[in-house]
């Protein structure tokens, strides 16, 4: 004869099952949402990274082109431009280009090839210099050099394109984003590029790590609630009144758990078995919070990478424009002053030419650190581009901003470097907000900066 079921116990058990299933769904939904938010943000970060790298490699190619034009103009001013002089000048430039390395890890390089496919300079593959690599193919059968020459000749202003190229120390090729530009008179193609899969490696590593955490969290959740079912079944013979009081504590917890980080108050639980359940749930919440905190930490790191300059650690161009827009709104709301200063290191190109790019990078870092330390909490400092720095000074009028700017300029002059004879000065332009747009405000500061350059450098115009 079957034992009669208690209606009260049946209702009680069904309620517990609903709570358990609901909590599993909530936990699954929450972790899944966080995972896909991470995936969505990585796509944005990937695009931003590629855009920043495109600006970087285009600037590096243009620097080489500008240097070639400068050297050729100097030879033309000093006398007759013969074939022998031209050959000497080309040798000088190719040696210089073969020594150029740049980028966050200093592993990116420049190269020059001629229209016949002969590599005349390469900072990454010196073994190719002097060789004809016209018919060199990548893993997809594309003749890389022929493609670069064709695109460079057809696009005199330069062009971006994707291709595959060898990795140093490997026989395999990887996808690369190139920028090339031609020097028609010399039949040269000047180019550089970055491997796209570098950011993919970082992002994929984080994805895999998050997937593993996700799986472990779900397994732990299932195991814990299997234990809960067993414990709840054991407690069904206890006094219903006390059990119901304890269940209300759990219900309150589950209702809040989907919206906020809460723990069960162990002091309100009467039964030791339910206390064990509460401890297990609190441990589960604690572990879930750790996973959430790790995800937040990873997202914060990726966000920081998207708004900071890799060399100096200052905020980047994009973030500075966003900050100017925010500070302009605050200035209008509070009716307070707002000034910006645009700095540029004087004769910085000569520093790179004479002492090399590593020394140039050290100069950029020291100048950035000096400006940032002096400005402190008074404003925001960023690297605008190349050797230019932008300072935003909220609640500072033109007179006070000029005083701050002059203090910074004088400090820069006193900086010391590994080369004792090296002395650095900066020029600047200061402007106070009136009714300009962010672009107009920065352009005014930039115009004043170039006035300072024309008036002798090592000065600030306002």
Short mmCIF file of N, CA, C and O in Angstrom, two decimals, residues 53 56 102-108 305 309-311:
data_model
loop_
_atom_site.label_atom_id
_atom_site.label_comp_id
_atom_site.label_asym_id
_atom_site.label_seq_id
_atom_site.Cartn_x
_atom_site.Cartn_y
_atom_site.Cartn_z
N UNK A 53 46.83 51.45 -35.09
CA UNK A 53 48.02 50.94 -35.76
C UNK A 53 48.14 51.48 -37.18
O UNK A 53 49.25 51.72 -37.67
N UNK A 56 49.70 54.80 -36.93
CA UNK A 56 51.12 54.66 -36.57
C UNK A 56 51.96 54.32 -37.80
O UNK A 56 52.98 54.97 -38.07
N UNK A 102 60.25 50.42 -34.25
CA UNK A 102 59.29 51.21 -33.50
C UNK A 102 58.18 50.30 -32.99
O UNK A 102 58.22 49.09 -33.17
N UNK A 103 57.19 50.90 -32.36
CA UNK A 103 56.07 50.13 -31.83
C UNK A 103 56.21 49.85 -30.35
O UNK A 103 57.24 50.11 -29.73
N UNK A 104 55.13 49.30 -29.75
CA UNK A 104 55.08 49.06 -28.31
C UNK A 104 56.20 48.12 -27.87
O UNK A 104 56.85 48.32 -26.85
N UNK A 105 56.47 47.07 -28.67
CA UNK A 105 57.54 46.12 -28.34
C UNK A 105 58.83 46.42 -29.11
O UNK A 105 59.79 45.68 -29.03
N UNK A 106 58.83 47.50 -29.87
CA UNK A 106 59.98 47.90 -30.68
C UNK A 106 60.36 46.80 -31.69
O UNK A 106 61.53 46.64 -32.05
N UNK A 107 59.35 46.04 -32.15
CA UNK A 107 59.62 44.95 -33.08
C UNK A 107 59.08 45.19 -34.49
O UNK A 107 59.15 44.33 -35.36
N UNK A 108 58.54 46.39 -34.72
CA UNK A 108 58.08 46.74 -36.05
C UNK A 108 59.22 47.44 -36.80
O UNK A 108 60.04 48.12 -36.18
N UNK A 305 43.90 50.02 -22.24
CA UNK A 305 44.73 49.93 -23.45
C UNK A 305 44.15 50.77 -24.58
O UNK A 305 44.89 51.33 -25.38
N UNK A 309 48.33 55.85 -24.54
CA UNK A 309 49.44 55.74 -25.49
C UNK A 309 50.43 54.72 -24.97
O UNK A 309 50.88 54.80 -23.82
N UNK A 310 50.79 53.75 -25.82
CA UNK A 310 51.64 52.64 -25.39
C UNK A 310 53.03 53.05 -24.96
O UNK A 310 53.62 52.43 -24.08
N UNK A 311 53.60 54.11 -25.54
CA UNK A 311 54.98 54.49 -25.23
C UNK A 311 55.07 55.31 -23.95
O UNK A 311 55.85 55.00 -23.05
#
